[in-house]
Amino acid sequence: MSLRGVRKADLSASFVVFLVALPLCVGIAVASGVPAELGLITAIVGGLVVGALPGGSPQVSGPAAGLTVLVHEAVQRYGVAALGVLVLAAGLVQFGLGALRLGRWFRAVSAAVVHGMLAGIGLVLIAGQVYALGDAPAPAGGLDRLTGLVSLPGRADPVALSVGGATMVVLLLWGRWRRGARLVPAPLVAVVSVSGVTWVFDLEVRRVQVQGLWDAVRLPQAADLGRLAEVGVIGTVVAFALIASAESLFGAAAVDRLPDGRGTDYDRELMTQGAGNAVCGVLGALPMSTFLVRSAVAGAGGAVREGDRAGARTKVSRVLHGVWLLLFAAALPWVVGAVPVAAPAGLLVYVGCRLVPWREARELWRGQRAEAVVLGVTAVTIVAGNVCQGVSVGLALAVAKTAWEISHVHIETEDRGDAGLVVRVRGHATFLRLPKLLDALDALPHDRAVRWELGGLRHVDHACAAALEGWAAARGQDLVASSRTTT
């Protein structure tokens, strides 16, 4: 293919990605409780900075949908002024993890925990944005948001609710028209159409607040940097870094599994995302990641690797997508101010529904119910607490489940008459199976010699070793272990 053809394909793809990213960036910023321009700044950095850096995955970077809930909580607790420092520190942590070559370890996370994280984020996102659909204030906690849905119909503005509902209807219908969705992405059609209707009929609904791109930029101050010494702030920084990294690297792994996927250097990708987040932090913008937003709108005209599906050939498409966003935000900010809040809220409710892995949850329940339990517990903990707590509980439960499954110990007893008893122990003797081992020891007769054959024992921990020694001491018998195995 000629260079001219490649440039033409990249130009076309960059404009498609720009059209998909624009309404999503605004929606994520509004849902995060920050000015809409901060979402656009993050996407601009994702294009102009991350897109131009060497290496990295072919995906386009933008505001992290998975961090929407956590960012909102952080802004409520520490203020918008502290957001830049939080994102800057998280970016430096990401860069450090990549430099230490720890990116590959994100692939070791249980799939059930990943799906549980997506489900929990999706449910919390839906619960929060349903309130925005009706121009009603949302409670702070995840559980409060769920329980508050019962009384929401009496508090919701019917006009705003109609606008949000119309947004989701357009998303679904336009996304089903494949030819139209290829020409104009469904998210853009939905937001623009309902915004046009509210403007033409001058409907009384709350609109997105706009203050200008340059006015939204806020460099970190010395007082903000000093807050990094607070324990709560440190925990938020770590959560930002880990969740943003997980979004990007899980997305890269999904892309690698595609037929034409390229092998991703996970450490380099982590460093690239860290550098991008550091720049976003300096500008006071939202944290960035890849994957979740683009995959979540796959049925609405977007897609994982939207640029590739639109014909992108090089990283030029990613850089150009940032250029279009910069030009739009600098020259046409008033367009964003015409968007009713209920429109991006409807878009994010749709995104939240697509984040929940319904199909994977059903498959796990049918085939591996223990994994389905891990998924469910992770999601419920995120809804009841926060993302960091949910992922931590999910990982702990996944490790405990794996430890229980591999900790199998088989005990066989053979009576050899005057020669005594032969007890064979095979497998993994850990404290998880200690009750079974103790029952077998208690069942052995007191007046018989016992010979132990432990050649099939792959591992014995201190608790089980102490149980065997205690049994021998209590019976006044010597504990004779043989490595010989019998078939």
Coordinates of C-alpha atoms in Angstrom, one line a residue:
M1 CA 0.0 0.0 0.0
S2 CA 1.3 3.5 -0.9
L3 CA 2.2 6.0 1.8
R4 CA -0.6 8.3 0.4
G5 CA -3.1 5.5 1.0
V6 CA -1.9 4.9 4.5
R7 CA -2.3 8.6 5.4
K8 CA -5.7 8.8 3.9
A9 CA -6.8 5.7 6.0
D10 CA -5.3 7.2 9.1
L11 CA -7.0 10.5 8.5
S12 CA -10.4 8.9 8.1
A13 CA -9.9 6.6 11.1
S14 CA -8.8 9.5 13.4
F15 CA -12.0 11.4 12.6
V16 CA -14.1 8.4 13.5
V17 CA -12.3 7.9 16.8
F18 CA -12.8 11.7 17.5
L19 CA -16.5 11.4 16.9
V20 CA -16.8 8.4 19.3
A21 CA -14.5 9.9 21.9
L22 CA -16.2 13.4 22.1
P23 CA -19.5 12.5 23.8
L24 CA -17.8 9.8 26.0
C25 CA -15.2 12.2 27.3
V26 CA -17.9 14.7 28.2
G27 CA -20.0 12.1 29.8
I28 CA -17.2 10.6 31.9
A29 CA -16.1 14.0 33.1
V30 CA -19.7 15.0 34.2
A31 CA -20.1 11.6 35.9
S32 CA -16.8 12.2 37.7
G33 CA -18.0 15.5 39.1
V34 CA -15.5 17.6 37.2
P35 CA -15.8 20.2 34.4
A36 CA -16.4 18.6 31.0
E37 CA -13.2 20.1 29.6
L38 CA -11.1 17.9 31.9
G39 CA -12.3 14.8 30.1
L40 CA -11.4 16.4 26.8
I41 CA -7.9 17.3 28.0
T42 CA -7.3 13.7 29.0
A43 CA -8.3 12.5 25.6
I44 CA -6.1 15.2 24.0
V45 CA -3.1 14.0 26.0
G46 CA -4.0 10.4 25.1
G47 CA -3.7 11.4 21.4
L48 CA -0.9 14.0 21.3
V49 CA 1.3 12.5 24.0
V50 CA 0.6 8.8 24.4
G51 CA -0.2 8.4 20.7
A52 CA 3.2 9.8 19.8
L53 CA 5.3 7.8 22.3
P54 CA 7.2 4.8 20.9
G55 CA 5.8 1.4 21.6
G56 CA 2.5 0.8 23.4
S57 CA -0.7 -0.9 22.2
P58 CA -2.6 0.1 19.1
Q59 CA -5.6 1.2 21.3
V60 CA -6.6 4.8 21.8
S61 CA -6.2 6.3 25.3
G62 CA -8.8 8.5 27.0
P63 CA -10.6 9.1 30.3
A64 CA -10.8 6.0 32.5
A65 CA -14.4 4.8 32.7
G66 CA -13.4 2.3 35.4
L67 CA -12.2 5.1 37.6
T68 CA -15.4 7.3 37.2
V69 CA -16.8 6.3 40.6
L70 CA -13.5 6.5 42.4
V71 CA -12.7 9.9 40.9
H72 CA -16.1 11.2 42.0
E73 CA -15.4 10.0 45.5
A74 CA -11.9 11.6 45.5
V75 CA -13.2 14.9 44.2
Q76 CA -16.0 15.0 46.9
R77 CA -13.4 14.2 49.6
Y78 CA -10.3 16.2 48.5
G79 CA -11.7 18.7 46.0
V80 CA -11.1 19.2 42.3
A81 CA -7.9 21.1 43.1
A82 CA -6.3 17.9 44.4
L83 CA -7.2 15.8 41.4
G84 CA -4.1 16.8 39.4
V85 CA -1.7 15.7 42.2
L86 CA -3.6 12.4 42.6
V87 CA -3.3 11.7 38.8
L88 CA 0.3 12.8 38.6
A89 CA 1.3 10.6 41.5
A90 CA -0.6 7.6 40.0
G91 CA 1.1 8.2 36.7
L92 CA 4.5 8.1 38.4
V93 CA 3.5 4.8 40.2
Q94 CA 2.5 3.3 36.8
F95 CA 5.7 4.4 35.2
G96 CA 7.7 2.8 38.1
L97 CA 5.8 -0.4 37.9
G98 CA 6.6 -0.6 34.2
A99 CA 10.3 0.2 34.8
L100 CA 10.5 -2.6 37.3
R101 CA 9.0 -4.9 34.7
L102 CA 5.9 -5.7 36.7
G103 CA 3.4 -5.2 33.9
R104 CA 3.3 -8.8 33.0
W105 CA 2.0 -9.7 36.4
F106 CA -1.4 -8.1 35.6
R107 CA -2.0 -11.0 33.3
A108 CA -1.9 -13.3 36.3
V109 CA -5.1 -11.9 37.8
S110 CA -8.1 -14.3 37.8
A111 CA -10.5 -13.8 35.0
A112 CA -13.4 -14.0 37.5
V113 CA -11.9 -11.0 39.4
V114 CA -11.6 -9.0 36.2
H115 CA -15.2 -9.7 35.2
G116 CA -16.3 -9.0 38.8
M117 CA -14.5 -5.6 38.6
L118 CA -16.2 -4.8 35.3
A119 CA -19.6 -5.8 36.7
G120 CA -19.2 -3.8 39.9
I121 CA -18.0 -0.7 38.0
G122 CA -20.9 -1.1 35.6
L123 CA -23.5 -1.4 38.3
V124 CA -22.2 1.5 40.3
L125 CA -22.0 3.6 37.1
I126 CA -25.6 2.7 36.2
A127 CA -26.9 3.4 39.7
G128 CA -25.2 6.8 39.7
Q129 CA -26.2 7.9 36.2
V130 CA -29.9 7.0 36.6
Y131 CA -30.1 9.9 39.0
A132 CA -28.5 12.2 36.4
L133 CA -31.1 11.0 33.9
G134 CA -33.8 12.6 36.0
D135 CA -31.7 15.7 37.1
A136 CA -31.8 14.4 40.7
P137 CA -28.9 14.5 43.2
A138 CA -27.3 11.1 43.7
P139 CA -26.4 9.7 47.2
A140 CA -22.8 9.3 48.0
G141 CA -22.5 5.5 48.7
G142 CA -23.1 2.7 46.3
L143 CA -25.7 1.0 48.5
D144 CA -27.4 4.3 49.2
R145 CA -27.7 4.8 45.4
L146 CA -29.3 1.4 45.0
T147 CA -31.8 1.8 47.8
G148 CA -32.6 5.4 46.7
L149 CA -33.8 4.1 43.4
V150 CA -37.1 3.2 45.1
S151 CA -37.9 6.9 45.8
L152 CA -36.3 8.2 42.6
P153 CA -39.5 8.3 40.4
G154 CA -41.0 10.9 42.7
R155 CA -38.0 13.2 42.6
A156 CA -37.0 12.8 38.9
D157 CA -37.7 15.6 36.4
P158 CA -39.9 14.0 33.7
V159 CA -38.4 16.2 30.9
A160 CA -34.8 15.3 31.8
L161 CA -35.9 11.6 32.1
S162 CA -37.4 11.7 28.6
V163 CA -34.2 13.2 27.2
G164 CA -32.0 10.5 28.8
G165 CA -34.4 7.8 27.7
A166 CA -34.4 9.1 24.2
T167 CA -30.6 9.0 24.2
M168 CA -30.6 5.3 25.0
V169 CA -33.3 4.6 22.4
V170 CA -31.2 6.3 19.7
L171 CA -28.1 4.5 20.8
L172 CA -29.8 1.1 20.4
L173 CA -31.6 1.8 17.2
W174 CA -28.8 3.6 15.4
G175 CA -26.3 0.9 16.6
R176 CA -28.5 -1.7 14.9
W177 CA -28.2 0.1 11.5
R178 CA -24.7 -1.1 10.6
R179 CA -24.3 1.1 7.6
G180 CA -25.3 4.2 9.4
A181 CA -23.2 3.4 12.4
R182 CA -20.1 3.0 10.2
L183 CA -20.7 6.5 8.8
V184 CA -21.6 8.3 12.0
P185 CA -21.0 6.7 15.5
A186 CA -24.2 6.1 17.5
P187 CA -23.0 7.9 20.6
L188 CA -22.5 11.1 18.6
V189 CA -25.9 10.7 16.8
A190 CA -27.7 10.2 20.2
V191 CA -26.1 13.1 22.0
V192 CA -26.4 15.5 19.1
S193 CA -30.0 14.6 18.2
V194 CA -31.4 15.0 21.7
S195 CA -29.3 18.2 22.3
G196 CA -30.8 19.6 19.1
V197 CA -34.3 18.8 20.2
T198 CA -33.8 20.4 23.7
W199 CA -32.4 23.5 22.0
V200 CA -35.1 23.8 19.4
F201 CA -37.9 23.4 21.9
D202 CA -36.1 25.3 24.6
L203 CA -36.7 22.5 27.2
E204 CA -36.0 23.3 30.8
V205 CA -33.2 20.8 31.6
R206 CA -29.9 21.1 33.3
R207 CA -27.0 21.5 30.8
V208 CA -23.3 20.7 30.9
Q209 CA -21.3 23.5 32.5
V210 CA -18.5 24.9 30.3
Q211 CA -15.7 27.2 31.5
G212 CA -13.3 27.0 28.6
L213 CA -10.4 24.7 27.9
W214 CA -7.6 26.9 29.2
D215 CA -9.6 28.0 32.3
A216 CA -10.0 24.3 33.2
V217 CA -6.3 23.7 33.3
R218 CA -4.9 23.9 36.8
L219 CA -1.2 23.2 37.6
P220 CA -0.5 21.4 40.9
Q221 CA 0.3 23.8 43.8
A222 CA 2.7 23.2 46.6
A223 CA -0.1 22.8 49.1
D224 CA -1.7 20.1 46.9
L225 CA 1.7 18.2 46.7
G226 CA 1.8 18.2 50.5
R227 CA -1.4 16.2 50.7
L228 CA 0.5 13.2 49.3
A229 CA 1.7 12.5 52.9
E230 CA -1.9 11.7 53.9
V231 CA -2.7 8.0 54.3
G232 CA -6.1 8.3 52.5
V233 CA -4.5 10.2 49.6
I234 CA -1.8 7.5 49.2
G235 CA -4.5 4.8 49.1
T236 CA -6.4 6.8 46.4
V237 CA -3.2 7.2 44.4
V238 CA -2.5 3.4 44.5
A239 CA -6.1 2.6 43.6
F240 CA -5.9 5.0 40.6
A241 CA -2.6 3.5 39.4
L242 CA -3.7 -0.1 39.8
I243 CA -7.2 0.2 38.3
A244 CA -6.0 2.4 35.3
S245 CA -3.2 -0.1 34.7
A246 CA -5.6 -3.1 34.9
E247 CA -8.0 -1.4 32.4
S248 CA -5.2 -0.8 29.9
L249 CA -3.4 -4.1 30.2
F250 CA -6.5 -6.3 30.3
G251 CA -7.6 -4.4 27.2
A252 CA -4.2 -5.1 25.5
A253 CA -4.5 -8.8 26.4
A254 CA -8.0 -8.9 24.8
V255 CA -6.6 -7.2 21.6
D256 CA -3.7 -9.7 21.5
R257 CA -6.1 -12.6 21.5
L258 CA -7.8 -11.3 18.3
P259 CA -6.8 -13.1 15.0
D260 CA -4.7 -10.1 13.8
G261 CA -3.6 -9.0 17.3
R262 CA 0.0 -7.9 17.9
G263 CA 2.0 -9.0 20.9
T264 CA 1.9 -6.1 23.5
D265 CA 5.0 -5.2 25.6
Y266 CA 3.1 -4.9 28.9
D267 CA 5.9 -3.2 30.7
R268 CA 6.3 -0.6 27.9
E269 CA 2.6 -0.1 27.7
L270 CA 2.5 0.5 31.5
M271 CA 5.3 3.1 31.2
T272 CA 3.5 4.8 28.3
Q273 CA 0.2 5.0 30.2
G274 CA 2.1 6.3 33.3
A275 CA 3.8 9.0 31.3
G276 CA 0.4 10.0 29.9
N277 CA -1.2 10.1 33.3
A278 CA 1.7 12.2 34.7
V279 CA 1.0 14.8 32.0
C280 CA -2.7 14.7 32.7
G281 CA -1.9 15.3 36.4
V282 CA 0.2 18.3 35.6
L283 CA -2.7 19.7 33.7
G284 CA -5.2 18.8 36.4
A285 CA -7.2 16.5 34.2
L286 CA -8.8 13.1 34.6
P287 CA -6.8 9.8 34.8
M288 CA -6.5 7.9 31.5
S289 CA -6.6 4.3 30.4
T290 CA -7.6 2.3 27.3
F291 CA -10.1 -0.4 26.6
L292 CA -13.1 -0.1 28.8
V293 CA -14.8 2.9 27.1
R294 CA -14.2 1.7 23.6
S295 CA -15.2 -1.9 24.2
A296 CA -18.3 -0.8 26.2
V297 CA -19.7 1.1 23.2
A298 CA -18.9 -1.6 20.7
G299 CA -22.6 -2.2 20.0
A300 CA -23.3 1.5 19.6
G301 CA -20.9 2.3 16.8
G302 CA -17.6 2.2 18.8
A303 CA -15.3 -0.8 19.2
V304 CA -12.2 -2.1 20.7
R305 CA -9.5 -0.7 18.5
E306 CA -12.0 1.7 16.9
G307 CA -9.2 3.2 14.8
D308 CA -8.1 -0.1 13.3
R309 CA -11.7 -1.0 12.4
A310 CA -12.0 2.4 10.7
G311 CA -8.9 1.6 8.6
A312 CA -6.0 3.0 10.7
R313 CA -2.6 1.9 9.6
T314 CA -0.1 3.8 11.9
K315 CA -0.1 5.7 15.1
V316 CA -0.7 8.9 13.1
S317 CA -4.5 8.2 13.6
R318 CA -4.1 8.3 17.3
V319 CA -2.2 11.6 17.2
L320 CA -4.7 13.1 14.8
H321 CA -7.6 12.2 17.0
G322 CA -6.0 14.3 19.7
V323 CA -5.6 17.2 17.3
W324 CA -9.3 17.1 16.3
L325 CA -10.3 17.1 20.0
L326 CA -7.9 20.0 20.7
L327 CA -9.3 22.1 17.9
F328 CA -12.9 21.4 18.9
A329 CA -12.3 22.2 22.6
A330 CA -10.5 25.4 21.7
A331 CA -12.8 26.7 19.0
L332 CA -16.2 25.3 19.8
P333 CA -16.6 25.0 23.6
W334 CA -20.1 26.5 23.4
V335 CA -21.3 23.3 21.6
V336 CA -20.6 21.3 24.8
G337 CA -22.6 23.8 26.8
A338 CA -25.7 23.0 24.7
V339 CA -25.7 19.4 25.8
P340 CA -28.2 18.4 28.5
V341 CA -26.7 16.5 31.4
A342 CA -29.3 13.7 30.9
A343 CA -27.9 13.0 27.4
P344 CA -24.3 11.8 28.5
A345 CA -26.0 10.2 31.5
G346 CA -28.1 8.0 29.2
L347 CA -24.9 7.2 27.2
L348 CA -23.1 6.2 30.4
V349 CA -26.0 4.0 31.6
Y350 CA -25.7 2.2 28.3
V351 CA -21.9 2.0 28.8
G352 CA -22.5 0.6 32.3
C353 CA -24.9 -2.1 31.0
R354 CA -22.3 -3.2 28.5
L355 CA -19.5 -3.3 31.1
V356 CA -21.4 -5.9 33.0
P357 CA -20.2 -9.3 31.6
W358 CA -23.6 -11.0 31.5
R359 CA -22.6 -13.8 29.1
E360 CA -19.4 -14.6 31.0
A361 CA -21.3 -14.7 34.3
R362 CA -23.8 -17.2 32.9
E363 CA -21.1 -19.4 31.5
L364 CA -19.2 -19.5 34.8
W365 CA -22.3 -20.3 36.7
R366 CA -23.0 -23.2 34.4
G367 CA -19.5 -24.6 34.3
Q368 CA -17.4 -23.3 37.3
R369 CA -19.7 -22.1 40.0
A370 CA -16.8 -21.3 42.4
E371 CA -15.4 -18.8 39.8
A372 CA -18.9 -17.4 39.5
V373 CA -19.0 -16.8 43.3
V374 CA -15.7 -15.0 43.1
L375 CA -17.2 -12.8 40.3
G376 CA -20.3 -12.1 42.3
V377 CA -18.5 -11.3 45.6
T378 CA -16.1 -8.9 43.8
A379 CA -19.0 -7.1 42.2
V380 CA -21.1 -6.9 45.4
T381 CA -18.1 -5.6 47.4
I382 CA -17.5 -2.9 44.8
V383 CA -21.1 -1.8 45.0
A384 CA -21.2 -1.9 48.8
G385 CA -17.7 -0.3 49.3
N386 CA -15.4 0.8 46.5
V387 CA -13.4 -0.6 43.6
C388 CA -10.2 -1.0 45.6
Q389 CA -12.0 -3.0 48.3
G390 CA -13.8 -5.1 45.7
V391 CA -10.7 -6.1 43.8
S392 CA -8.8 -6.8 47.0
V393 CA -11.6 -9.1 48.3
G394 CA -11.9 -10.8 44.9
L395 CA -8.2 -11.5 44.7
A396 CA -8.1 -12.9 48.2
L397 CA -11.1 -15.1 47.5
A398 CA -9.6 -16.3 44.2
V399 CA -6.3 -17.2 46.0
A400 CA -8.2 -19.0 48.7
K401 CA -10.2 -20.9 46.2
T402 CA -7.1 -22.0 44.3
A403 CA -5.4 -23.0 47.5
W404 CA -8.3 -25.1 48.5
E405 CA -8.6 -26.8 45.1
I406 CA -4.9 -27.8 44.9
S407 CA -4.6 -28.8 48.5
H408 CA -5.7 -32.4 48.1
V409 CA -4.3 -35.0 50.4
H410 CA -5.0 -38.8 49.9
I411 CA -4.4 -41.2 52.8
E412 CA -4.4 -45.0 52.4
T413 CA -3.9 -47.6 55.1
E414 CA -2.7 -51.1 54.4
D415 CA -2.7 -53.9 57.0
R416 CA 0.3 -56.2 56.7
G417 CA -0.4 -58.4 59.7
D418 CA 2.5 -58.8 62.0
A419 CA 4.5 -56.3 60.0
G420 CA 2.1 -53.6 61.1
L421 CA 0.3 -50.9 59.1
V422 CA 1.5 -49.0 56.1
V423 CA 0.1 -45.5 55.7
R424 CA 0.6 -43.8 52.4
V425 CA 0.1 -40.1 52.1
R426 CA 0.0 -38.4 48.7
G427 CA -0.8 -34.9 47.4
H428 CA -0.4 -31.6 49.3
A429 CA -0.7 -31.7 53.1
T430 CA -1.6 -28.1 54.1
F431 CA -3.5 -26.6 57.0
L432 CA -6.6 -26.5 54.8
R433 CA -6.7 -30.3 54.9
L434 CA -5.5 -30.7 58.5
P435 CA -8.9 -31.9 59.8
K436 CA -8.8 -34.8 57.3
L437 CA -5.3 -35.7 58.3
L438 CA -6.2 -35.6 62.0
D439 CA -9.2 -37.8 61.5
A440 CA -7.0 -40.4 59.7
L441 CA -4.5 -40.3 62.5
D442 CA -7.1 -40.7 65.2
A443 CA -8.5 -43.7 63.4
L444 CA -5.2 -45.6 63.6
P445 CA -5.0 -48.3 66.3
H446 CA -2.9 -47.6 69.4
D447 CA -1.2 -51.1 69.5
R448 CA 0.1 -51.4 66.0
A449 CA 3.4 -50.3 64.5
V450 CA 2.9 -47.8 61.7
R451 CA 5.2 -47.3 58.7
W452 CA 4.7 -44.1 56.7
E453 CA 5.3 -43.9 52.9
L454 CA 5.5 -40.2 52.0
G455 CA 7.0 -40.5 48.5
G456 CA 3.8 -39.2 47.0
L457 CA 3.6 -36.2 49.3
R458 CA 4.5 -33.2 47.2
H459 CA 4.3 -30.6 49.9
V460 CA 3.7 -30.7 53.7
D461 CA 3.4 -27.4 55.7
H462 CA 4.4 -26.8 59.3
A463 CA 0.9 -27.5 60.7
C464 CA 0.6 -31.0 59.1
A465 CA 4.2 -31.8 60.0
A466 CA 3.6 -30.9 63.6
A467 CA 0.4 -33.0 63.6
L468 CA 2.3 -36.1 62.5
E469 CA 5.1 -35.5 65.1
G470 CA 2.5 -34.9 67.8
W471 CA 0.7 -38.1 66.9
A472 CA 3.9 -40.1 67.1
A473 CA 4.9 -38.6 70.5
A474 CA 1.4 -39.2 71.9
R475 CA 1.4 -42.8 70.8
G476 CA 5.0 -43.5 72.0
Q477 CA 5.9 -44.7 68.5
D478 CA 8.7 -43.7 66.2
L479 CA 7.6 -41.9 63.1
V480 CA 9.4 -43.7 60.4
A481 CA 9.0 -42.1 56.9
S482 CA 9.9 -43.9 53.7
S483 CA 10.2 -42.3 50.3
R484 CA 9.3 -45.6 48.7
T485 CA 6.0 -45.6 46.9
T486 CA 3.9 -48.6 45.9
T487 CA 1.7 -48.8 42.8

